[in-house]
GROMACS .gro file of C-alpha atoms in nm:
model
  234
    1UNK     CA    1   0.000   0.000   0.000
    2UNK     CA    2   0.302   0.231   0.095
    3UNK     CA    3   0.438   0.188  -0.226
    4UNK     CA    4   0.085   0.278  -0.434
    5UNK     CA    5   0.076   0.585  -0.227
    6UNK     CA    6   0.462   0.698  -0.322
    7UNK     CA    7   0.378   0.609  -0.713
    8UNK     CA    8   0.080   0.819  -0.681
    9UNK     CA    9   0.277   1.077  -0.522
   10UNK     CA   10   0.581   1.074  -0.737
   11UNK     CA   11   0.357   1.089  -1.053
   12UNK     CA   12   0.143   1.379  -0.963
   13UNK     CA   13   0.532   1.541  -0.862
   14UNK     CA   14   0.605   1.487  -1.239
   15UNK     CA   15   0.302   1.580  -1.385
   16UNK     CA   16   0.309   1.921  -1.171
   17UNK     CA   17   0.689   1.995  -1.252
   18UNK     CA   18   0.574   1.949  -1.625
   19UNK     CA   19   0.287   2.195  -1.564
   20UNK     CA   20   0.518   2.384  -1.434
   21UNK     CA   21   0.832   2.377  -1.702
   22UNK     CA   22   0.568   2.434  -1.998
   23UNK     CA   23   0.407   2.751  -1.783
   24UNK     CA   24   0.720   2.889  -1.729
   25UNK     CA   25   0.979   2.823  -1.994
   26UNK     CA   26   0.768   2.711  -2.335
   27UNK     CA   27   0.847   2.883  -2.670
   28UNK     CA   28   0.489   2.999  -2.611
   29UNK     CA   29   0.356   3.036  -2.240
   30UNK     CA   30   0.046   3.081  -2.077
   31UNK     CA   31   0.034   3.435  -1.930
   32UNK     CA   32   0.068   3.431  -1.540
   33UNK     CA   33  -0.086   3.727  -1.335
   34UNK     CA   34  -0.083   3.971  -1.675
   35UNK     CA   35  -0.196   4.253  -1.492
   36UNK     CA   36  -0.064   4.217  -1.181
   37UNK     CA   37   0.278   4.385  -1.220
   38UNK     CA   38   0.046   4.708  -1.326
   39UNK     CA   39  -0.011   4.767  -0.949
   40UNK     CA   40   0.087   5.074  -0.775
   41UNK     CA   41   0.076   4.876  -0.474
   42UNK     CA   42   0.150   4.561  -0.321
   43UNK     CA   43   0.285   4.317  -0.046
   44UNK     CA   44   0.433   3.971   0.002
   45UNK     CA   45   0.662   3.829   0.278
   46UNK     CA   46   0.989   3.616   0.212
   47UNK     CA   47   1.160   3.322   0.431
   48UNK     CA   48   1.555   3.236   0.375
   49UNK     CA   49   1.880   3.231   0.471
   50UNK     CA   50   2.220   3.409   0.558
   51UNK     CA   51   2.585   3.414   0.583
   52UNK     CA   52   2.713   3.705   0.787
   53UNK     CA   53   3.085   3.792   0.828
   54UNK     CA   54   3.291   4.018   0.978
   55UNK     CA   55   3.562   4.258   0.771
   56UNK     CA   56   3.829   4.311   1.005
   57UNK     CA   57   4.095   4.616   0.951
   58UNK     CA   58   4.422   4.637   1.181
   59UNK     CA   59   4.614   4.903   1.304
   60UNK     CA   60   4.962   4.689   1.261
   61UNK     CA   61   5.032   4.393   1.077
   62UNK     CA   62   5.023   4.040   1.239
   63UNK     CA   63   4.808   3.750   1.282
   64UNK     CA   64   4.453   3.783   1.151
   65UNK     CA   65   4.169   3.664   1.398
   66UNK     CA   66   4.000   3.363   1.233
   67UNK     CA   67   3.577   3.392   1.182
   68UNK     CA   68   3.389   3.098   1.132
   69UNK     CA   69   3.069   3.169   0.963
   70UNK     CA   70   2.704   2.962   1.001
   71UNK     CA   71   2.400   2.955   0.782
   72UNK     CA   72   2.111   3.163   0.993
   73UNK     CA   73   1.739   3.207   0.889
   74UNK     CA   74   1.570   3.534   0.770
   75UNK     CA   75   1.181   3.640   0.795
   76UNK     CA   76   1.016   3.916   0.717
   77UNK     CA   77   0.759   4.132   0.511
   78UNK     CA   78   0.786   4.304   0.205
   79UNK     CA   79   0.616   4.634   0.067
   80UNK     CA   80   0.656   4.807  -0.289
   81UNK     CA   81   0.544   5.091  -0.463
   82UNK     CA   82   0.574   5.132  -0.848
   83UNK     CA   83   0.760   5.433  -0.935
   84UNK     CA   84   0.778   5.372  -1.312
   85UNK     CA   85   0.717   5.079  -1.538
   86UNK     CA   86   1.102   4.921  -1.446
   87UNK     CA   87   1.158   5.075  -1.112
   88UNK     CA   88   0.995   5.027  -0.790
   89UNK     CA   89   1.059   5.112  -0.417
   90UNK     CA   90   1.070   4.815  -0.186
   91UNK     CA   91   1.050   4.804   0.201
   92UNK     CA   92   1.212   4.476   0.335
   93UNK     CA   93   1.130   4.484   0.706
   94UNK     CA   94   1.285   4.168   0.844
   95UNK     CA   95   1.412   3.942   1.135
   96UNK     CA   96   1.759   3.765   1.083
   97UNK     CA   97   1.933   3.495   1.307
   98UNK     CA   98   2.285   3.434   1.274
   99UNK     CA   99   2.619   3.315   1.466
  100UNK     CA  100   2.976   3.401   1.409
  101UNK     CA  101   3.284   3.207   1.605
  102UNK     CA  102   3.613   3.441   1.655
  103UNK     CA  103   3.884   3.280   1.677
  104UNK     CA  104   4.197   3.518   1.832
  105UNK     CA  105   4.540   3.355   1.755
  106UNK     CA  106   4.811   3.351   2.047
  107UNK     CA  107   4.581   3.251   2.353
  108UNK     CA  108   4.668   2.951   2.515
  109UNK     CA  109   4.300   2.863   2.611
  110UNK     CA  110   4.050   2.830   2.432
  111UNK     CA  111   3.840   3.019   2.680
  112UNK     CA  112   4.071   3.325   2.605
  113UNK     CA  113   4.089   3.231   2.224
  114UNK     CA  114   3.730   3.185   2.143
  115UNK     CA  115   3.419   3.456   2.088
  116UNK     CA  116   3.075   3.299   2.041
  117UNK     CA  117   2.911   3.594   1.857
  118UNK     CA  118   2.518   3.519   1.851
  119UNK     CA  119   2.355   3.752   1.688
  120UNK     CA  120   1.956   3.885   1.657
  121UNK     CA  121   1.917   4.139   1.383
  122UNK     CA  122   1.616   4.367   1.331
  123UNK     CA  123   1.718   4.434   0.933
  124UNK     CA  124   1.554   4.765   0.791
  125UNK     CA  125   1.663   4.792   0.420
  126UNK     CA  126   1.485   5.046   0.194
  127UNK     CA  127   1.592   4.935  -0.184
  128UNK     CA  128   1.512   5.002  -0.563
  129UNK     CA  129   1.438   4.746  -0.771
  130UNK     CA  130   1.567   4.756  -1.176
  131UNK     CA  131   1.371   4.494  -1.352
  132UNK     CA  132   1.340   4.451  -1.705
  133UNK     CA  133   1.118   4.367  -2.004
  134UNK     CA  134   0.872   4.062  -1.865
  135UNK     CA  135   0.962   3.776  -2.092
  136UNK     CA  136   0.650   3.523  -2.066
  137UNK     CA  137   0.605   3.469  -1.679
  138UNK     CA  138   1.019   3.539  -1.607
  139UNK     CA  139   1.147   3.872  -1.509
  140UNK     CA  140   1.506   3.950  -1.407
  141UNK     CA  141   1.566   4.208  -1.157
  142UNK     CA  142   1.869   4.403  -1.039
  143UNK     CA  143   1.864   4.561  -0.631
  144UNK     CA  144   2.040   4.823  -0.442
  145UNK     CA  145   1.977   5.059  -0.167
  146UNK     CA  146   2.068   5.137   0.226
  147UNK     CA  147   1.935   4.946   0.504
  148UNK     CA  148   2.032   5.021   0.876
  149UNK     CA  149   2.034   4.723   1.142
  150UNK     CA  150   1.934   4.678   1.512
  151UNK     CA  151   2.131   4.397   1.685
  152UNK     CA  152   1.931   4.296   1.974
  153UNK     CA  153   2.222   4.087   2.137
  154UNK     CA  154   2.490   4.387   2.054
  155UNK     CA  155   2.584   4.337   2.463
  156UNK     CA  156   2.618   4.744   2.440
  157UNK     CA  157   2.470   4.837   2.737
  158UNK     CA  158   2.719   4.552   2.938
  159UNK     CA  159   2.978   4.652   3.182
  160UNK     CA  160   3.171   4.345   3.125
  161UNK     CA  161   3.397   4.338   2.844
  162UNK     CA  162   3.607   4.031   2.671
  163UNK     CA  163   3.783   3.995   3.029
  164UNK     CA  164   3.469   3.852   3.118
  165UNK     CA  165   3.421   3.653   2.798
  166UNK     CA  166   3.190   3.917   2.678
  167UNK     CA  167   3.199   4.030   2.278
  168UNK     CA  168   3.029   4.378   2.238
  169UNK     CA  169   2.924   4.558   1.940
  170UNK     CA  170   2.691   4.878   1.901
  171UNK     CA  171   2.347   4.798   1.856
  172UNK     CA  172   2.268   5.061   1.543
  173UNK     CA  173   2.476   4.977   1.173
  174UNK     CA  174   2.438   5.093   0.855
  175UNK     CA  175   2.478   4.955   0.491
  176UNK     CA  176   2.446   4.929   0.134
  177UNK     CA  177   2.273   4.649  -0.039
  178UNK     CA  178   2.300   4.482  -0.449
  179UNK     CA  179   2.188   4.224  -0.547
  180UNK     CA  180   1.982   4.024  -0.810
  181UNK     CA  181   1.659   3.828  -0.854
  182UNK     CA  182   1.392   3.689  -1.054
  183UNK     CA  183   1.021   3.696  -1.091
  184UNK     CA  184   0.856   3.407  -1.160
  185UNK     CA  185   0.500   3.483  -1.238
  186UNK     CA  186   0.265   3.106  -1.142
  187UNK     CA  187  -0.086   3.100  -1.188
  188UNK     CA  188  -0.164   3.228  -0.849
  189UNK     CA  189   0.117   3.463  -0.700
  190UNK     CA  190   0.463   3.585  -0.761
  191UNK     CA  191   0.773   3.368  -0.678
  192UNK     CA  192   1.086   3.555  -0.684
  193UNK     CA  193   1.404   3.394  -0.558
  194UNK     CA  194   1.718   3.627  -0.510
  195UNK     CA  195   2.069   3.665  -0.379
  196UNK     CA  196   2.179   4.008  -0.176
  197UNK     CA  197   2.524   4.139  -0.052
  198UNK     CA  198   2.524   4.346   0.265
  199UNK     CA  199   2.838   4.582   0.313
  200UNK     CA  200   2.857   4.751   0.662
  201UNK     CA  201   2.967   5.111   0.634
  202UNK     CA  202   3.107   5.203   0.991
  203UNK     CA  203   3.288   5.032   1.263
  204UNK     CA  204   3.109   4.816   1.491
  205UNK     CA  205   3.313   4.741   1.742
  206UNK     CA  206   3.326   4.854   2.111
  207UNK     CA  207   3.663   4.830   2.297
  208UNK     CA  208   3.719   4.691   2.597
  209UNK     CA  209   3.774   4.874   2.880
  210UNK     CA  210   4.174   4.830   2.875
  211UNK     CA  211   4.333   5.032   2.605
  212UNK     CA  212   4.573   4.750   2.587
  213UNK     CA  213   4.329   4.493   2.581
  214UNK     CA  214   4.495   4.167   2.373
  215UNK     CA  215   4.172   4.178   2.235
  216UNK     CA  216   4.068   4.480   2.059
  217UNK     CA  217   4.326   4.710   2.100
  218UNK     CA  218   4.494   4.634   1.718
  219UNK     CA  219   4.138   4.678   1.590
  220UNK     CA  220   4.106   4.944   1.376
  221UNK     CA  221   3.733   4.858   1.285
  222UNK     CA  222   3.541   4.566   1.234
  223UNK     CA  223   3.258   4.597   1.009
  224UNK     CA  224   2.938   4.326   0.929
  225UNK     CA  225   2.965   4.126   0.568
  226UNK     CA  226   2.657   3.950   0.499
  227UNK     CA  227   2.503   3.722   0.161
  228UNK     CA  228   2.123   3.687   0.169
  229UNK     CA  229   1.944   3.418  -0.026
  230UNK     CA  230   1.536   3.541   0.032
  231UNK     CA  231   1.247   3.352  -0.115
  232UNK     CA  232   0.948   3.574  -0.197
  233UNK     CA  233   0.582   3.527  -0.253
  234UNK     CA  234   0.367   3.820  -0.348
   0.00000   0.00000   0.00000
């Protein structure tokens, strides 16, 4: 009986992707949502997933501190006007989850050597969206704009600094944003993977409370590096 059911299954997977391939990519298409892209106004939401980094600039030359970088999740809401028949603005109000491990070189413990940085980001990027001529249900898009960034675990308002095992940054950043995407027009709504880099713009960092401190006194700034891969449905 299980293996009816997965036939069934697989075949209706087949027949769907089909649907799907001859919808989207035929020499001659149905037309998906023709007049939706007329809109002055709409809405959507996206789920995905990041990479965040850290640039790190010293103030002399010598061993670099080591990040190690995790895949975190993204969520949010999105909201765009149409400015013109290729341009719109887009509000991308979303929550992103991420961890970073630093890894300073010439500690003897690891205790001393390693910085969990777990991070809670409020993201706030206002963008403009290039797309082109609508080719059947596919249209390309190009993205760019500013966002700024609220880290809810920034530690800012801590007394304790790396001393204590405690990595602080300030809560508030700024950045620029490209990237690139595609709509995919399907009979009922818009799916439009796309791929984003995030390029902090100011130093991040606060130092500890020891000028000398082993750990961020050779740091001339440190500044976020992100990739976002969003999935959107309008």
């Amino acid at each position: 009986m299980k293996k009816i059911v997965c036939l069934i299954l697989f075949a209706f997977t087949l027949s769907g992707s089909a649907q799907f391939t001859k919808n989207m990519f035929s020499k001659d298409p149905i037309i998906n949502l023709e007049n939706f892209q007329n809109k002055r106004l709409y809405f959507g939401y996206f789920l995905g997933f990041n990479s965040y980094d850290f640039k790190i600039d010293y103030k002399t030359v010598g061993p670099d501190i080591q990040v190690k970088k995790s895949t975190g999740f993204n969520v949010g809401i999105v909201g765009d006007i149409k400015l013109h028949e290729y341009i719109n603005l887009r509000f991308e109000p979303g929550l992103y989850y991420t961890t970073r491990e630093l890894m300073y070189p010439n500690f003897s413990t690891e205790s001393d050597a390693l910085r969990q940085v777990n991070s809670t980001y409020i993201h706030l990027p206002l963008l403009l969206k290039f797309s082109s001529l609508r080719t059947g249900n596919i249209r390309p898009y190009l993205l760019g704009g500013l966002s700024t960034t609220l880290n809810l675990s920034s530690n800012s308002k801590s007394l304790d600094d790396n001393l204590e095992q405690r990595f602080r940054v300030k809560p508030w950043t700024t950045n620029y944003e490209m990237g690139f995407g595609i709509d995919l027009f399907c009979p009922y709504f818009i799916f439009s993977p796309s791929i984003r880099g995030v390029f902090g713009l100011k130093d991040e960092l606060i130092r500890d409370n020891d000028p000398n401190s082993p750990w961020t006194s050779n740091i001339e700034s440190i500044k976020t590096r992100a990739v976002f891969i969003n999935f959107t449905f309008h």
